[in-house]
mmCIF file of C-alpha atoms in Angstrom:
data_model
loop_
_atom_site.group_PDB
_atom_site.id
_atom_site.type_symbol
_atom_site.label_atom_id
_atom_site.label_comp_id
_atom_site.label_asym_id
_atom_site.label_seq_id
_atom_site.Cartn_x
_atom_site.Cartn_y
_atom_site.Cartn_z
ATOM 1 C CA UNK A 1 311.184 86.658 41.779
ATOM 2 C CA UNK A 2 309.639 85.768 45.027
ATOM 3 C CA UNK A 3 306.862 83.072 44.564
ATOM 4 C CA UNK A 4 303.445 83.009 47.096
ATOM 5 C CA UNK A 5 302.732 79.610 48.346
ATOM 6 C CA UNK A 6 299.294 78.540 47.296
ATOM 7 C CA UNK A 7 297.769 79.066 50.626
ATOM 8 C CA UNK A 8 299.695 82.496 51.107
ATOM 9 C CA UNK A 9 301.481 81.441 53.992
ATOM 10 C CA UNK A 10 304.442 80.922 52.488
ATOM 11 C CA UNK A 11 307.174 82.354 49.681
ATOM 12 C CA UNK A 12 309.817 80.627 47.936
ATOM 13 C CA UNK A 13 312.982 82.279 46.958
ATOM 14 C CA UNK A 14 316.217 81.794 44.983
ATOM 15 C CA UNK A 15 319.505 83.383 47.114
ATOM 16 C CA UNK A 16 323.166 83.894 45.417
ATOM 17 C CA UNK A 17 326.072 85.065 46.702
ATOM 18 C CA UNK A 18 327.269 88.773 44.762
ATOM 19 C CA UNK A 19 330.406 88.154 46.354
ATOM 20 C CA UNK A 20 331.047 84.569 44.376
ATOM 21 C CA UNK A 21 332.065 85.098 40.885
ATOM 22 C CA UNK A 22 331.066 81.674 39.922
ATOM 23 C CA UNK A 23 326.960 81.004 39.849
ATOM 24 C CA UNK A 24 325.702 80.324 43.124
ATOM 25 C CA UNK A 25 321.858 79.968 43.814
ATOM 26 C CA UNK A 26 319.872 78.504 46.221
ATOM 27 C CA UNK A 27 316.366 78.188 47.272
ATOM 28 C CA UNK A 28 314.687 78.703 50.019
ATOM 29 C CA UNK A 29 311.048 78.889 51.618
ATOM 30 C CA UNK A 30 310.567 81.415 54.344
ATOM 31 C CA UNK A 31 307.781 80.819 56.350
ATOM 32 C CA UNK A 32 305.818 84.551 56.943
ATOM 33 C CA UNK A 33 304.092 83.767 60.439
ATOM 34 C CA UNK A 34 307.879 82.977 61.933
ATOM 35 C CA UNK A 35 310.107 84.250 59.137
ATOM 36 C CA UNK A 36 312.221 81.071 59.724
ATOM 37 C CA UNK A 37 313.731 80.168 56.097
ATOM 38 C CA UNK A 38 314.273 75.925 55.180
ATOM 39 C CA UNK A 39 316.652 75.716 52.557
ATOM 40 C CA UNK A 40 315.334 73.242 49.773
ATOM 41 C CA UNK A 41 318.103 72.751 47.725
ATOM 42 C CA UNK A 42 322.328 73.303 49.082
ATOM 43 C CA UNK A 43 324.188 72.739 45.269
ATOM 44 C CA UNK A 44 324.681 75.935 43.791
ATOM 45 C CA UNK A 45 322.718 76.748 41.593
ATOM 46 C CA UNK A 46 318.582 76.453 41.264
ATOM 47 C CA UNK A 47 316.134 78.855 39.230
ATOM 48 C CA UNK A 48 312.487 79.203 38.598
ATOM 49 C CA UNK A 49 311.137 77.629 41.078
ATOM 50 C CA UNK A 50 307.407 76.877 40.972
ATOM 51 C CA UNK A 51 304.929 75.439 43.870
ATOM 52 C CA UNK A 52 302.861 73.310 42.901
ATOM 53 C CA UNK A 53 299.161 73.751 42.874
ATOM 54 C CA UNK A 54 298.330 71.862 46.389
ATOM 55 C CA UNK A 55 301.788 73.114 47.572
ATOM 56 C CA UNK A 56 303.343 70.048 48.857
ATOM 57 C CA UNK A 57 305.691 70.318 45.908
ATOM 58 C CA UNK A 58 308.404 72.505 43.958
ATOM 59 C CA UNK A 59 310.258 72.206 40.517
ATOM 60 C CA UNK A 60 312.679 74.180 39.700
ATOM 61 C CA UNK A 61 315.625 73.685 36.801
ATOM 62 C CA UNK A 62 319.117 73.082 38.088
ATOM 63 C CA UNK A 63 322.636 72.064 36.369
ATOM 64 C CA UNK A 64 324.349 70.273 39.381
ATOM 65 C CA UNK A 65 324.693 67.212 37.539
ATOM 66 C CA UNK A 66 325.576 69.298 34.089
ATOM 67 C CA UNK A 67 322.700 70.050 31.530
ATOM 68 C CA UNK A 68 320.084 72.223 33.261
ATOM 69 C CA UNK A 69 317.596 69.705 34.429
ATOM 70 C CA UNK A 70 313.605 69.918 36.026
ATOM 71 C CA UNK A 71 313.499 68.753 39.218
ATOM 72 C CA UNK A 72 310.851 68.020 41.741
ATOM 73 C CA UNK A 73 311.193 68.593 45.359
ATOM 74 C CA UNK A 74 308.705 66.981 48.306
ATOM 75 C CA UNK A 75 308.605 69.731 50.728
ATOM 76 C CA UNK A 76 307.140 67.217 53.174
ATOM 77 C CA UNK A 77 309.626 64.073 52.699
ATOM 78 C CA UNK A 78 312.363 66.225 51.428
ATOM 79 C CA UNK A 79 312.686 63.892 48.042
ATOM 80 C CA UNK A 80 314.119 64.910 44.900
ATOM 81 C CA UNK A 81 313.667 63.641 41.308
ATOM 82 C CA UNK A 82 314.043 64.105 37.899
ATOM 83 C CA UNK A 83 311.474 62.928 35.977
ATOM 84 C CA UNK A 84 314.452 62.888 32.761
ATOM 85 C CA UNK A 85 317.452 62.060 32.802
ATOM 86 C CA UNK A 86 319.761 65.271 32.053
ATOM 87 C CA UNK A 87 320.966 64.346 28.813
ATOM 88 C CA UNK A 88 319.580 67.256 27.068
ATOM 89 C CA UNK A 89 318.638 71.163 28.355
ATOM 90 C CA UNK A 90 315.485 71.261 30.291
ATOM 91 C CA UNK A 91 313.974 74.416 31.423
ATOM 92 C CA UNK A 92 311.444 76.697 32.885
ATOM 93 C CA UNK A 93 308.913 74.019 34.419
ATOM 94 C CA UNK A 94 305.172 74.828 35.625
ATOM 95 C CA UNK A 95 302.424 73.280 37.107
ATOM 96 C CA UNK A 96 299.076 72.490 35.212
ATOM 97 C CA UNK A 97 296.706 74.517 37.462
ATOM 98 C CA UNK A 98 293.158 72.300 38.488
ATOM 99 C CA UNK A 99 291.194 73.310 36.034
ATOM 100 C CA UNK A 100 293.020 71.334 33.254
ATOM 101 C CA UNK A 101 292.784 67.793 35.046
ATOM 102 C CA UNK A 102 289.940 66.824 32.633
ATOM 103 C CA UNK A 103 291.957 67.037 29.658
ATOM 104 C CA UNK A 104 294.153 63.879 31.054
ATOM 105 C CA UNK A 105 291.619 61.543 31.643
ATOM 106 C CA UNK A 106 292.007 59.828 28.115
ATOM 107 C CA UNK A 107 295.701 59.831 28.712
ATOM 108 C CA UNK A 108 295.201 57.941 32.216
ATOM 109 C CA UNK A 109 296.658 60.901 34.526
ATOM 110 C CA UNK A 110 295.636 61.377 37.843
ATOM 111 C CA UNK A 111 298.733 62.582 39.019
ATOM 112 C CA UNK A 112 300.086 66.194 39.244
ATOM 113 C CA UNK A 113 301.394 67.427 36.146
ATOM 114 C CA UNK A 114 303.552 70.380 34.749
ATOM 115 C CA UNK A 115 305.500 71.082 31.647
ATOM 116 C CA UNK A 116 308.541 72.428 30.435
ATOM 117 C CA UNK A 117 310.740 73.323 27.714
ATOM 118 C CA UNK A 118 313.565 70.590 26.672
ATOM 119 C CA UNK A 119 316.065 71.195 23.990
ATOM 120 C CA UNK A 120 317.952 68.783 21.861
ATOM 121 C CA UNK A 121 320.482 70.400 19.500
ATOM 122 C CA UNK A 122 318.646 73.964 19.923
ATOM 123 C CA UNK A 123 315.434 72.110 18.850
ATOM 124 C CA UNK A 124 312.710 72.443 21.281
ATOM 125 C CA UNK A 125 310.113 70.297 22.521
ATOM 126 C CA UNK A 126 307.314 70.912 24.437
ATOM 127 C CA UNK A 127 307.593 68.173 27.980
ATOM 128 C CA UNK A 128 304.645 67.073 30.424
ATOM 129 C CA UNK A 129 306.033 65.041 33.664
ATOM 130 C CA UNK A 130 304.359 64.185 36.629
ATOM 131 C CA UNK A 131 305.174 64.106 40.089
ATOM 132 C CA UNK A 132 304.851 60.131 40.007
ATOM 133 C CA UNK A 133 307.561 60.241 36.992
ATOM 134 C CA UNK A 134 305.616 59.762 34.239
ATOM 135 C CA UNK A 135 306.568 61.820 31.633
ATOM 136 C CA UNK A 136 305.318 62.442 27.652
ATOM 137 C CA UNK A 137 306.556 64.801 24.587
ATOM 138 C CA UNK A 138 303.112 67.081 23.686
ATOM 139 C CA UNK A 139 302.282 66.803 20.008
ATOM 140 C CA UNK A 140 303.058 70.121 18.540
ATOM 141 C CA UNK A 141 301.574 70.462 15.141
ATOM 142 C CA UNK A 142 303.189 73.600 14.134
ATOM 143 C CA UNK A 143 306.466 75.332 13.592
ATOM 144 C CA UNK A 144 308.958 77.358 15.162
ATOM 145 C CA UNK A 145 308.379 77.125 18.859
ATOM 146 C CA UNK A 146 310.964 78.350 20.888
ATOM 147 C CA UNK A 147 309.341 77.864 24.221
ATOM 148 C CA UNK A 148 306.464 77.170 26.941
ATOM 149 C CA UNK A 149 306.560 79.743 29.413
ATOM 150 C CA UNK A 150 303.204 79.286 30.987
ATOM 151 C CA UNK A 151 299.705 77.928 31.526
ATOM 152 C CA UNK A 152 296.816 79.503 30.942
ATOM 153 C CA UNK A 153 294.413 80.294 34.306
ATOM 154 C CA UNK A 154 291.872 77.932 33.697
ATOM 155 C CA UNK A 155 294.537 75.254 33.146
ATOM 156 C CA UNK A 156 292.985 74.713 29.456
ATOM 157 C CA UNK A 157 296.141 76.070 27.359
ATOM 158 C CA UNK A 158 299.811 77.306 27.120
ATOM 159 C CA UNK A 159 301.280 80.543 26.877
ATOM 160 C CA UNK A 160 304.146 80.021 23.990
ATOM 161 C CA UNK A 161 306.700 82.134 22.709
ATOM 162 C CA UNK A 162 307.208 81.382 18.395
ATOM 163 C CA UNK A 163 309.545 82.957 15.704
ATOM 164 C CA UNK A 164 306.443 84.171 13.779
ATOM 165 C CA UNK A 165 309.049 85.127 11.042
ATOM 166 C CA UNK A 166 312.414 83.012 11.191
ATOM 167 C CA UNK A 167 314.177 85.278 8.778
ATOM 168 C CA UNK A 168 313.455 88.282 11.635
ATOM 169 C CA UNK A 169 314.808 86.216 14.443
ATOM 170 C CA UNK A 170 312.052 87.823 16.759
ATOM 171 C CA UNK A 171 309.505 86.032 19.188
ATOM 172 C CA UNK A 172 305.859 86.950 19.368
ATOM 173 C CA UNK A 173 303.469 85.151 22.025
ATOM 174 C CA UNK A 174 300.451 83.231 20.981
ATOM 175 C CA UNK A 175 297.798 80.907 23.268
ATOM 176 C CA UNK A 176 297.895 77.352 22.492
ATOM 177 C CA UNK A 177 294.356 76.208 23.178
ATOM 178 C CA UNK A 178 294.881 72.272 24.008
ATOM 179 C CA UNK A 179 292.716 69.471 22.524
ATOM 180 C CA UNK A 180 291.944 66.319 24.903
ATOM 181 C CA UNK A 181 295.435 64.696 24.884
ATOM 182 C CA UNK A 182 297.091 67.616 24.876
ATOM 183 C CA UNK A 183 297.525 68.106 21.128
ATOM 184 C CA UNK A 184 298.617 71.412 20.215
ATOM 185 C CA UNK A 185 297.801 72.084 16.804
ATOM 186 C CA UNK A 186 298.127 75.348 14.543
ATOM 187 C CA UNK A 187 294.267 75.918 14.228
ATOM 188 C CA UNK A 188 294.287 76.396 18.119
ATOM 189 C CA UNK A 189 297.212 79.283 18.103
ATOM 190 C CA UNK A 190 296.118 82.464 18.960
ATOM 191 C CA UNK A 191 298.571 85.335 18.499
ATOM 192 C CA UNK A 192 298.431 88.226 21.273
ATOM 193 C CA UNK A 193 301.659 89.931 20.135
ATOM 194 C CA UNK A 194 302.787 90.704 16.565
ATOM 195 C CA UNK A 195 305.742 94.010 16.574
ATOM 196 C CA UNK A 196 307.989 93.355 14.239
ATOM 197 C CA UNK A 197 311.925 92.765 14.556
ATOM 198 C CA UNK A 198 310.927 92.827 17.975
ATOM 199 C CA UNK A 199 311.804 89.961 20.664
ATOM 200 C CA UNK A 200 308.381 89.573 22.975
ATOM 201 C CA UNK A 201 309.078 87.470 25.724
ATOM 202 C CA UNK A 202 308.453 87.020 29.866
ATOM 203 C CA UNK A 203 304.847 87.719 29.781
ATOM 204 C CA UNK A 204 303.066 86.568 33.039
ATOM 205 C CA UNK A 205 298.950 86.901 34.147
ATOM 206 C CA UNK A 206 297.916 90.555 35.664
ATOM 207 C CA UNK A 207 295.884 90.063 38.978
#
């Protein structure tokens, strides 16, 4: 889906080719005063791309090298990073929004930071990176996580999807209030879907 810049001026986009059989993606950002489009990224295949809060920066996953991988983009300098190396699937990445930065201090982050979802033999694990390289695995103190799909507004928590019932094979979405540190622990789930046999997924922040 088209993505706003933070200062509305701007959106950034993926584009394929129908006609291709094999995956091809790119991204752009189209500038709305001009409508003049700068491609960021010319190998193939990019997804979820997300600007970061100041919007200097985007991430986006990408498997141009093989496993998807999180990369950053400078919009400004035109630089590109990983901040891991691509030895394991890495998806879905998003930036901490402002309100968070507090809950770094004790870890020494000034940085900007976002997280995403890397997976090791199918087994997930919650990532935090910054756009300095830094990077750190978030404690999770509870079970069957199958991914981080967002932050919560005030920058305080993640939206997760969890197989509330392994034996059902269904997802249900929860908050995951963080401590300082960014400990996630089960005392500070809270579950906002519960259907059974029923795979709840995708959710996203009305206006």
């Amino acid at each position: 889906d088209p993505k706003w810049s933070p200062d509305g001026k701007q959106i950034v986009v993926c584009i394929g080719n129908r006609e291709i059989e094999t995956k091809i993606c790119d991204i752009f950002v189209i500038d709305l005063a001009s409508g003049e489009a700068t491609q960021v990224t010319d190998f193939g295949y990019a997804i979820c791309p997300e600007w970061s809060p100041d919007g200097e920066k985007l991430a986006f996953s990408s498997d141009f090298e093989g496993n998807p991988t999180v990369y950053i983009a400078n919009l400004a300098g035109e630089e590109l990073f990983a901040p891991e190396p691509g030895d394991r699937w890495q998806l879905c990445p998003h930036w901490m929004p402002d309100g968070g930065k507090d809950l770094l201090i004790l870890m020494g982050i000034t940085d900007r930071v976002l997280i995403y979802t890397a997976y090791r033999a199918d087994v997930p694990s919650i990532m935090l990176a910054t756009d300095a390289g830094r990077r750190e695995k978030i404690p999770t103190h509870f079970h069957n996580l199958t991914e981080a799909t967002s932050w919560t507004l005030d920058g305080r928590g993640l939206i997760i999807e969890r197989l509330d019932n392994p034996s059902l094979t269904s997802t249900d979405i929860y908050i995951a209030q963080l401590h300082i540190n960014l400990v996630l622990t089960e005392e500070n789930l809270i579950q906002l879907t519960d259907t059974e046999g029923v795979d709840e997924t995708d959710s996203t922040w009305g206006p």
